[in-house]
Amino acid sequence: MRKSFKHSSRQSQGGSWRDYQAGLQRRSNGRRLFRRVALRGLVVALLGTGLFFGLQALPRGGDSPSPIGAAQASLPALPAAGLTGKKELRQLLDQQAFNNLTEKALDLPVDGQVLRVETSLDVDLQNYLLERLDRKHSRYLGIVVMEADTGRILAMVGFDRENPSGNPCLLSEFPAASIFKIVTAASAVDQCGYTADSPMQFNGYKHTLYKRQLTQAVNRNTNTLSFEEAFAQSVNPVFGKLGQLSLGREQLEKSASAFAFNEPLDFELPLAPSHFTISDQPYHWAELASGFNRETTISPLHGALMASAVLNDGRMVEPSIVDRVVGADGEQLYLSQPQWGPQAMSAKASSVLSRMMEGTVESGTARKFFRGYQKDRALADLEIGGKTGSIDSSDHEARYDWFVGFAKERQGPRQLVVAAMVAHEKFIGTRASQYARMAMTRYFGQESPGRN
């Protein structure tokens, strides 16, 4: 009965089932046509309205601006005083334009003309590092290679998974970790008279920092090693005790300021200051002095500047990535001149730091990645030193990995500083120390190209 009922129902609509389906199709097509016509009418009406108001907005008397004029109106203008220094140049330059450059010079449209910006980059080194970035396993990557005595940046490459147009080399938000031990060590030499051979004692594990480890107690379980060994092996309790028992809040704050924490760095591109804050709690002093915290932050560029003080008798150099700017008519509008930055530590402290950083490469936390460098054709005649650091992000989804160091010829003028920072994700990829060695090998492996 059910089957015949359906059949009779279809017949009652008039004609066969095929005729019924054809009728549905015609009605559907009719509705589509109506919607199409209505939509076209709406579009035409909107375009007409827009055209009317657009014409009303145009200036009268044939003075309507051309598209070229409109584009030029949005370009930055030269400062009234000209390009007299980095401050004026910083008003024109966008850090994204300098992110992972592949050529030495770039054209910059400014105020109706095109300026030629000649950088300090070593293009061979820059492209070599760009080709070897491990983007697969990294959340952030920042590598800065700089001439230690002039501040001229030879390479600045980076990767930001969360912001592809960002430049991690200039971000001052990465935990400094044990890189801050450079500041603590320099202060211990200058304020407490320590040398690389000074005996240091600690109890417990090297890389922990418990309150019970921050005492002067000596017992049969106490470990004794030299200050150089404590630095090279990044022994947290030793540096924690220096911060809490020897230096204290006031001196740590002064030393951080001497290394330009919380201070603006004069550079051609926007660069936020690195961050350092300290409380009244003695245990916090220990955390800061050893780098056992996430609140002290720096940029890779600042890391390179810290290393420059080790090779310059304690004085940091100002960074520069622009050699000169030339106008459309060939006139030189800007010429970079090397400038000294702050005196971060004494010449004596820089000498002690140089020796201790070499210990990091020879027998400390970076030895694995520099193994055999004395027999490497490009590195054998170099003095190489550094400091490593590592710490998890607050959500434990990334591991920050640092190398800050230097390389200089024993019998030649070339010397550079390198800062490499990698935020590894689930799997550890290329390490910061490996990038540093790559940069040193490539640069010094060249046939003495000289200062470009």
Short mmCIF file of C-alpha atoms in Angstrom, two decimals:
data_model
loop_
_atom_site.label_atom_id
_atom_site.label_comp_id
_atom_site.label_asym_id
_atom_site.label_seq_id
_atom_site.Cartn_x
_atom_site.Cartn_y
_atom_site.Cartn_z
CA MET A 1 0.00 0.00 0.00
CA ARG A 2 2.79 2.37 0.85
CA LYS A 3 4.39 1.94 -2.56
CA SER A 4 1.14 2.59 -4.49
CA PHE A 5 0.36 5.61 -2.26
CA LYS A 6 3.56 7.28 -3.26
CA HIS A 7 2.91 6.62 -6.89
CA SER A 8 -0.59 8.10 -6.72
CA SER A 9 0.77 11.15 -4.94
CA ARG A 10 3.23 11.84 -7.74
CA GLN A 11 0.50 11.41 -10.33
CA SER A 12 -1.72 13.90 -8.50
CA GLN A 13 0.83 16.66 -9.17
CA GLY A 14 -0.05 16.41 -12.85
CA GLY A 15 1.75 14.21 -15.36
CA SER A 16 4.40 11.54 -14.75
CA TRP A 17 7.24 11.47 -12.22
CA ARG A 18 9.63 12.68 -14.96
CA ASP A 19 7.37 15.68 -15.63
CA TYR A 20 7.30 16.45 -11.92
CA GLN A 21 11.12 16.46 -11.70
CA ALA A 22 11.35 18.66 -14.79
CA GLY A 23 9.00 21.16 -13.14
CA LEU A 24 11.18 21.30 -10.04
CA GLN A 25 14.23 21.95 -12.19
CA ARG A 26 12.51 24.80 -14.04
CA ARG A 27 11.49 26.48 -10.78
CA SER A 28 15.01 26.09 -9.39
CA ASN A 29 16.52 27.59 -12.52
CA GLY A 30 14.07 30.45 -12.29
CA ARG A 31 15.08 31.23 -8.73
CA ARG A 32 18.80 31.17 -9.68
CA LEU A 33 18.16 33.55 -12.57
CA PHE A 34 16.25 35.92 -10.29
CA ARG A 35 19.06 35.94 -7.73
CA ARG A 36 21.66 36.50 -10.46
CA VAL A 37 19.79 39.48 -11.90
CA ALA A 38 19.17 40.94 -8.45
CA LEU A 39 22.84 40.61 -7.50
CA ARG A 40 23.99 42.27 -10.71
CA GLY A 41 21.61 45.12 -10.05
CA LEU A 42 22.98 45.57 -6.55
CA VAL A 43 26.59 45.61 -7.77
CA VAL A 44 25.79 48.17 -10.46
CA ALA A 45 24.04 50.36 -7.89
CA LEU A 46 26.98 50.20 -5.49
CA LEU A 47 29.48 51.00 -8.23
CA GLY A 48 27.39 53.91 -9.36
CA THR A 49 27.18 55.30 -5.84
CA GLY A 50 30.91 54.90 -5.31
CA LEU A 51 31.68 56.58 -8.62
CA PHE A 52 29.38 59.48 -7.81
CA PHE A 53 30.93 60.17 -4.42
CA GLY A 54 34.42 59.55 -5.79
CA LEU A 55 33.90 62.16 -8.49
CA GLN A 56 32.47 64.56 -5.92
CA ALA A 57 35.67 64.16 -3.81
CA LEU A 58 38.06 64.98 -6.67
CA PRO A 59 39.58 68.49 -6.71
CA ARG A 60 38.12 70.83 -9.32
CA GLY A 61 39.99 72.60 -12.07
CA GLY A 62 41.98 69.60 -13.34
CA ASP A 63 44.09 69.32 -10.15
CA SER A 64 43.31 65.65 -9.44
CA PRO A 65 46.41 63.86 -8.05
CA SER A 66 48.04 61.18 -10.18
CA PRO A 67 48.61 57.67 -8.77
CA ILE A 68 52.36 58.36 -8.74
CA GLY A 69 51.85 61.51 -6.71
CA ALA A 70 49.68 59.65 -4.23
CA ALA A 71 52.34 56.98 -3.79
CA GLN A 72 55.06 59.57 -3.28
CA ALA A 73 52.95 61.32 -0.66
CA SER A 74 53.15 58.20 1.51
CA LEU A 75 56.94 57.92 1.31
CA PRO A 76 59.08 59.00 4.27
CA ALA A 77 60.74 62.38 4.06
CA LEU A 78 64.34 63.28 4.75
CA PRO A 79 64.81 64.99 8.13
CA ALA A 80 65.15 68.74 7.81
CA ALA A 81 68.69 68.62 9.22
CA GLY A 82 69.72 65.83 6.83
CA LEU A 83 71.23 62.48 7.79
CA THR A 84 73.61 63.75 10.45
CA GLY A 85 73.65 60.58 12.55
CA LYS A 86 72.05 57.27 13.41
CA LYS A 87 69.04 58.94 14.99
CA GLU A 88 68.04 60.64 11.72
CA LEU A 89 68.76 57.50 9.72
CA ARG A 90 66.65 55.45 12.12
CA GLN A 91 63.64 57.59 11.16
CA LEU A 92 63.87 56.30 7.58
CA LEU A 93 64.83 52.68 7.95
CA ASP A 94 62.48 49.81 8.61
CA GLN A 95 64.06 46.80 10.32
CA GLN A 96 62.07 44.47 8.05
CA ALA A 97 63.91 45.87 5.04
CA PHE A 98 67.13 44.63 6.66
CA ASN A 99 65.80 41.22 7.60
CA ASN A 100 67.87 38.52 5.84
CA LEU A 101 69.33 40.71 3.12
CA THR A 102 71.02 38.81 0.30
CA GLU A 103 72.80 41.78 -1.30
CA LYS A 104 75.17 44.36 0.06
CA ALA A 105 73.16 47.42 -0.95
CA LEU A 106 69.49 48.30 -1.24
CA ASP A 107 67.44 51.12 -2.74
CA LEU A 108 65.27 53.19 -0.41
CA PRO A 109 62.51 55.44 -1.84
CA VAL A 110 62.50 58.63 0.22
CA ASP A 111 60.80 61.95 -0.39
CA GLY A 112 60.43 61.57 -4.15
CA GLN A 113 63.90 60.16 -4.77
CA VAL A 114 65.68 56.84 -4.41
CA LEU A 115 68.58 56.63 -1.97
CA ARG A 116 71.26 53.96 -2.20
CA VAL A 117 71.97 52.36 1.20
CA GLU A 118 75.30 50.55 1.30
CA THR A 119 75.55 48.08 4.18
CA SER A 120 78.51 46.60 6.03
CA LEU A 121 77.42 43.03 5.33
CA ASP A 122 79.83 40.36 4.13
CA VAL A 123 77.47 38.98 1.47
CA ASP A 124 79.26 35.64 1.20
CA LEU A 125 79.01 35.06 4.96
CA GLN A 126 75.43 36.35 5.11
CA ASN A 127 74.15 34.03 2.38
CA TYR A 128 76.17 31.09 3.70
CA LEU A 129 74.44 31.34 7.08
CA LEU A 130 71.02 31.94 5.51
CA GLU A 131 71.30 28.71 3.56
CA ARG A 132 72.09 26.75 6.74
CA LEU A 133 69.34 27.95 9.06
CA ASP A 134 67.52 25.00 10.61
CA ARG A 135 63.98 26.32 10.30
CA LYS A 136 62.37 22.90 10.80
CA HIS A 137 63.25 22.54 14.49
CA SER A 138 63.40 26.20 15.57
CA ARG A 139 60.84 28.67 16.80
CA TYR A 140 63.31 31.57 16.78
CA LEU A 141 66.78 31.95 15.32
CA GLY A 142 69.07 34.97 15.50
CA ILE A 143 72.73 35.18 14.47
CA VAL A 144 74.84 38.35 14.54
CA VAL A 145 78.46 38.46 13.37
CA MET A 146 80.30 41.72 13.91
CA GLU A 147 83.78 43.20 13.61
CA ALA A 148 84.90 43.48 17.22
CA ASP A 149 86.84 46.74 16.91
CA THR A 150 84.58 48.71 14.54
CA GLY A 151 81.06 47.44 15.28
CA ARG A 152 80.40 46.83 11.58
CA ILE A 153 77.89 44.00 11.26
CA LEU A 154 79.08 41.33 8.83
CA ALA A 155 76.02 39.08 9.06
CA MET A 156 72.57 39.41 10.60
CA VAL A 157 70.26 36.50 9.84
CA GLY A 158 67.18 35.25 11.61
CA PHE A 159 63.99 33.25 11.57
CA ASP A 160 60.73 33.78 13.46
CA ARG A 161 58.15 31.03 13.03
CA GLU A 162 55.41 33.13 14.64
CA ASN A 163 56.18 36.31 12.68
CA PRO A 164 57.93 35.57 9.35
CA SER A 165 58.62 39.26 8.74
CA GLY A 166 60.15 39.74 12.21
CA ASN A 167 63.85 40.05 12.99
CA PRO A 168 64.84 38.11 16.16
CA CYS A 169 68.35 39.58 16.02
CA LEU A 170 66.86 42.87 17.23
CA LEU A 171 64.33 41.50 19.71
CA SER A 172 65.35 42.08 23.34
CA GLU A 173 62.94 39.56 24.83
CA PHE A 174 64.96 36.36 24.96
CA PRO A 175 66.11 35.06 28.40
CA ALA A 176 69.83 35.70 28.74
CA ALA A 177 70.32 32.57 30.87
CA SER A 178 74.01 31.93 31.64
CA ILE A 179 75.19 34.63 29.23
CA PHE A 180 74.72 36.95 32.21
CA LYS A 181 77.60 35.12 33.91
CA ILE A 182 79.82 37.36 31.74
CA VAL A 183 78.53 40.36 33.71
CA THR A 184 78.90 38.60 37.06
CA ALA A 185 82.43 37.41 36.28
CA ALA A 186 83.57 40.87 35.20
CA SER A 187 82.14 42.39 38.38
CA ALA A 188 83.80 39.71 40.54
CA VAL A 189 87.19 40.56 39.01
CA ASP A 190 86.78 44.32 39.33
CA GLN A 191 85.07 44.45 42.73
CA CYS A 192 86.37 41.37 44.53
CA GLY A 193 89.80 40.89 42.99
CA TYR A 194 89.21 37.44 41.56
CA THR A 195 91.49 35.99 38.89
CA ALA A 196 91.04 33.04 36.57
CA ASP A 197 92.99 30.91 39.06
CA SER A 198 91.02 31.91 42.18
CA PRO A 199 89.69 28.81 43.99
CA MET A 200 85.91 28.53 44.10
CA GLN A 201 83.92 26.08 46.21
CA PHE A 202 80.41 24.68 46.00
CA ASN A 203 78.28 21.81 47.24
CA GLY A 204 75.78 19.79 45.27
CA TYR A 205 75.24 19.66 41.52
CA LYS A 206 76.75 22.15 39.08
CA HIS A 207 73.59 23.19 37.33
CA THR A 208 71.14 23.46 40.22
CA LEU A 209 70.61 26.45 42.50
CA TYR A 210 69.13 25.54 45.88
CA LYS A 211 69.27 27.85 48.87
CA ARG A 212 71.27 25.25 50.78
CA GLN A 213 74.00 25.61 48.12
CA LEU A 214 74.39 29.34 48.83
CA THR A 215 76.47 29.17 52.01
CA GLN A 216 80.16 29.30 52.84
CA ALA A 217 80.00 25.90 54.54
CA VAL A 218 82.86 23.55 53.65
CA ASN A 219 82.68 19.82 54.30
CA ARG A 220 83.93 16.57 52.86
CA ASN A 221 81.44 16.86 49.98
CA THR A 222 82.57 20.34 48.96
CA ASN A 223 83.91 20.66 45.40
CA THR A 224 86.82 23.00 44.69
CA LEU A 225 87.73 24.30 41.24
CA SER A 226 89.25 27.42 39.70
CA PHE A 227 87.19 30.45 38.69
CA GLU A 228 88.05 29.67 35.06
CA GLU A 229 86.69 26.13 35.42
CA ALA A 230 83.54 27.38 37.16
CA PHE A 231 82.92 29.79 34.28
CA ALA A 232 83.76 27.28 31.54
CA GLN A 233 81.48 24.65 33.06
CA SER A 234 78.80 27.23 33.96
CA VAL A 235 78.55 26.18 37.62
CA ASN A 236 75.42 27.85 38.98
CA PRO A 237 76.15 27.61 42.76
CA VAL A 238 79.50 29.41 42.35
CA PHE A 239 77.90 32.35 40.54
CA GLY A 240 74.88 32.29 42.81
CA LYS A 241 77.16 32.68 45.83
CA LEU A 242 78.99 35.54 44.13
CA GLY A 243 75.71 37.34 43.58
CA GLN A 244 74.23 36.75 47.02
CA LEU A 245 77.30 36.78 49.29
CA SER A 246 79.90 38.93 47.50
CA LEU A 247 78.31 41.42 45.10
CA GLY A 248 74.80 42.10 46.36
CA ARG A 249 72.01 44.10 44.87
CA GLU A 250 73.72 47.45 44.35
CA GLN A 251 76.79 46.06 42.61
CA LEU A 252 74.81 43.70 40.37
CA GLU A 253 72.63 46.60 39.31
CA LYS A 254 75.66 48.78 38.54
CA SER A 255 77.36 46.03 36.57
CA ALA A 256 74.25 45.32 34.51
CA SER A 257 73.98 49.03 33.70
CA ALA A 258 77.66 49.12 32.69
CA PHE A 259 76.91 46.38 30.16
CA ALA A 260 74.03 48.52 28.81
CA PHE A 261 71.10 46.63 30.30
CA ASN A 262 68.05 48.91 30.47
CA GLU A 263 69.97 51.39 28.30
CA PRO A 264 69.21 52.34 24.67
CA LEU A 265 71.80 51.15 22.15
CA ASP A 266 72.61 53.59 19.35
CA PHE A 267 71.91 51.74 16.11
CA GLU A 268 70.50 52.57 12.67
CA LEU A 269 67.49 50.30 13.24
CA PRO A 270 64.94 50.30 16.09
CA LEU A 271 66.26 48.26 19.01
CA ALA A 272 64.59 47.99 22.42
CA PRO A 273 66.86 47.91 25.50
CA SER A 274 67.70 44.62 27.16
CA HIS A 275 65.92 44.07 30.46
CA PHE A 276 67.28 43.67 34.00
CA THR A 277 65.39 44.09 37.27
CA ILE A 278 66.44 43.12 40.78
CA SER A 279 64.52 42.80 44.04
CA ASP A 280 65.52 43.02 47.71
CA GLN A 281 65.56 39.24 48.09
CA PRO A 282 69.09 37.76 48.43
CA TYR A 283 68.07 34.55 46.68
CA HIS A 284 66.97 36.65 43.71
CA TRP A 285 70.48 38.10 43.56
CA ALA A 286 71.81 34.55 43.28
CA GLU A 287 69.35 33.76 40.50
CA LEU A 288 70.32 36.84 38.53
CA ALA A 289 74.08 36.43 38.97
CA SER A 290 73.96 32.85 37.70
CA GLY A 291 71.43 33.51 34.93
CA PHE A 292 68.99 31.12 36.62
CA ASN A 293 65.88 33.15 35.67
CA ARG A 294 63.76 34.22 32.69
CA GLU A 295 63.35 37.89 33.62
CA THR A 296 66.79 39.04 32.43
CA THR A 297 66.49 39.35 28.65
CA ILE A 298 68.74 40.41 25.79
CA SER A 299 68.85 40.50 22.00
CA PRO A 300 71.42 38.61 19.91
CA LEU A 301 72.84 41.99 18.84
CA HIS A 302 73.39 42.96 22.48
CA GLY A 303 75.08 39.60 23.06
CA ALA A 304 77.59 40.41 20.32
CA LEU A 305 78.28 43.80 21.92
CA MET A 306 78.96 42.17 25.29
CA ALA A 307 81.56 39.95 23.64
CA SER A 308 83.15 42.97 21.94
CA ALA A 309 84.10 44.38 25.35
CA VAL A 310 86.27 41.32 25.98
CA LEU A 311 88.46 42.16 22.96
CA ASN A 312 88.47 45.95 23.46
CA ASP A 313 89.99 46.31 26.95
CA GLY A 314 86.55 46.28 28.53
CA ARG A 315 84.80 48.77 26.28
CA MET A 316 81.84 47.88 24.09
CA VAL A 317 81.63 49.20 20.56
CA GLU A 318 78.57 50.77 18.97
CA PRO A 319 76.98 48.56 16.30
CA SER A 320 76.47 49.68 12.70
CA ILE A 321 74.98 48.02 9.63
CA VAL A 322 75.00 51.03 7.26
CA ASP A 323 78.32 52.12 5.81
CA ARG A 324 76.96 55.05 3.84
CA VAL A 325 73.92 56.50 2.06
CA VAL A 326 74.14 58.06 -1.39
CA GLY A 327 71.53 60.30 -3.00
CA ALA A 328 70.12 60.00 -6.50
CA ASP A 329 72.67 62.53 -7.78
CA GLY A 330 75.59 60.61 -6.25
CA GLU A 331 75.94 62.94 -3.28
CA GLN A 332 77.04 61.22 -0.06
CA LEU A 333 74.34 61.88 2.54
CA TYR A 334 75.61 59.70 5.38
CA LEU A 335 78.93 58.08 6.28
CA SER A 336 79.29 55.75 9.24
CA GLN A 337 82.13 56.31 11.68
CA PRO A 338 83.18 53.75 14.34
CA GLN A 339 82.08 54.83 17.80
CA TRP A 340 82.84 53.46 21.24
CA GLY A 341 80.07 52.43 23.58
CA PRO A 342 80.18 52.22 27.39
CA GLN A 343 83.12 50.97 29.45
CA ALA A 344 81.61 47.71 30.68
CA MET A 345 84.59 46.53 32.75
CA SER A 346 88.27 47.20 33.32
CA ALA A 347 90.99 46.09 30.94
CA LYS A 348 92.12 43.63 33.59
CA ALA A 349 88.67 42.06 33.78
CA SER A 350 88.50 41.78 29.98
CA SER A 351 91.81 39.90 30.01
CA VAL A 352 90.52 37.49 32.64
CA LEU A 353 87.24 37.03 30.74
CA SER A 354 89.14 36.32 27.52
CA ARG A 355 91.03 33.48 29.17
CA MET A 356 87.93 32.05 30.84
CA MET A 357 85.92 32.19 27.61
CA GLU A 358 88.68 30.31 25.82
CA GLY A 359 88.32 27.67 28.54
CA THR A 360 84.64 27.31 27.63
CA VAL A 361 85.62 26.31 24.09
CA GLU A 362 88.59 24.14 25.03
CA SER A 363 87.20 22.20 28.00
CA GLY A 364 83.83 23.66 28.99
CA THR A 365 80.26 23.63 27.77
CA ALA A 366 81.15 24.43 24.12
CA ARG A 367 83.97 21.89 23.74
CA LYS A 368 81.77 19.31 21.97
CA PHE A 369 80.95 21.74 19.16
CA PHE A 370 84.51 23.06 18.75
CA ARG A 371 86.24 19.71 19.05
CA GLY A 372 89.30 19.53 16.81
CA TYR A 373 89.28 23.21 15.87
CA GLN A 374 93.05 23.41 16.52
CA LYS A 375 93.52 21.18 13.47
CA ASP A 376 90.96 22.97 11.31
CA ARG A 377 92.64 24.85 8.45
CA ALA A 378 90.44 27.93 8.94
CA LEU A 379 90.46 27.96 12.76
CA ALA A 380 93.87 26.61 13.79
CA ASP A 381 95.54 30.04 13.99
CA LEU A 382 92.74 31.69 15.94
CA GLU A 383 92.08 32.45 19.57
CA ILE A 384 88.47 31.41 20.17
CA GLY A 385 86.36 31.94 23.26
CA GLY A 386 82.73 32.00 24.24
CA LYS A 387 79.96 31.53 26.76
CA THR A 388 76.96 29.26 26.37
CA GLY A 389 73.58 29.45 28.03
CA SER A 390 70.32 27.52 27.97
CA ILE A 391 66.93 27.68 29.66
CA ASP A 392 63.38 26.53 28.95
CA SER A 393 60.62 28.94 28.07
CA SER A 394 58.03 29.50 30.78
CA ASP A 395 55.60 27.09 29.07
CA HIS A 396 58.41 24.55 28.51
CA GLU A 397 57.54 24.36 24.81
CA ALA A 398 60.84 25.88 23.68
CA ARG A 399 64.46 25.63 24.82
CA TYR A 400 66.57 28.79 24.47
CA ASP A 401 70.14 28.00 23.48
CA TRP A 402 72.92 30.65 23.34
CA PHE A 403 76.50 31.10 22.26
CA VAL A 404 78.21 34.47 22.66
CA GLY A 405 81.90 34.64 21.85
CA PHE A 406 84.82 35.80 19.74
CA ALA A 407 87.51 34.68 17.32
CA LYS A 408 90.67 36.60 16.44
CA GLU A 409 93.79 35.94 14.45
CA ARG A 410 96.97 35.38 16.44
CA GLN A 411 99.10 36.84 13.65
CA GLY A 412 96.70 39.15 11.88
CA PRO A 413 94.24 42.04 12.32
CA ARG A 414 90.96 40.23 11.78
CA GLN A 415 88.75 39.63 14.80
CA LEU A 416 85.03 39.16 15.12
CA VAL A 417 82.36 38.51 17.71
CA VAL A 418 79.42 36.17 17.26
CA ALA A 419 76.11 35.86 19.06
CA ALA A 420 73.77 33.02 18.17
CA MET A 421 70.43 32.28 19.79
CA VAL A 422 68.14 29.36 18.94
CA ALA A 423 64.77 28.55 20.47
CA HIS A 424 64.48 24.80 19.83
CA GLU A 425 61.07 23.18 19.81
CA LYS A 426 60.22 19.51 20.33
CA PHE A 427 63.45 18.25 18.79
CA ILE A 428 66.89 19.83 19.18
CA GLY A 429 68.23 20.91 15.80
CA THR A 430 71.40 22.84 14.99
CA ARG A 431 72.86 24.29 18.20
CA ALA A 432 73.91 27.89 18.75
CA SER A 433 77.56 26.87 19.19
CA GLN A 434 77.43 25.10 15.83
CA TYR A 435 76.22 28.25 14.09
CA ALA A 436 79.04 30.21 15.74
CA ARG A 437 81.63 27.74 14.47
CA MET A 438 80.09 27.86 10.98
CA ALA A 439 80.41 31.65 10.93
CA MET A 440 84.02 31.60 12.14
CA THR A 441 85.03 28.89 9.69
CA ARG A 442 83.44 30.62 6.72
CA TYR A 443 84.81 34.06 7.51
CA PHE A 444 88.38 33.10 8.35
CA GLY A 445 88.44 30.44 5.64
CA GLN A 446 88.28 33.15 3.01
CA GLU A 447 91.48 34.34 1.43
CA SER A 448 91.90 37.33 3.73
CA PRO A 449 89.32 39.53 1.99
CA GLY A 450 90.25 42.52 4.13
CA ARG A 451 87.87 45.18 5.36
CA ASN A 452 85.11 45.68 2.79
#
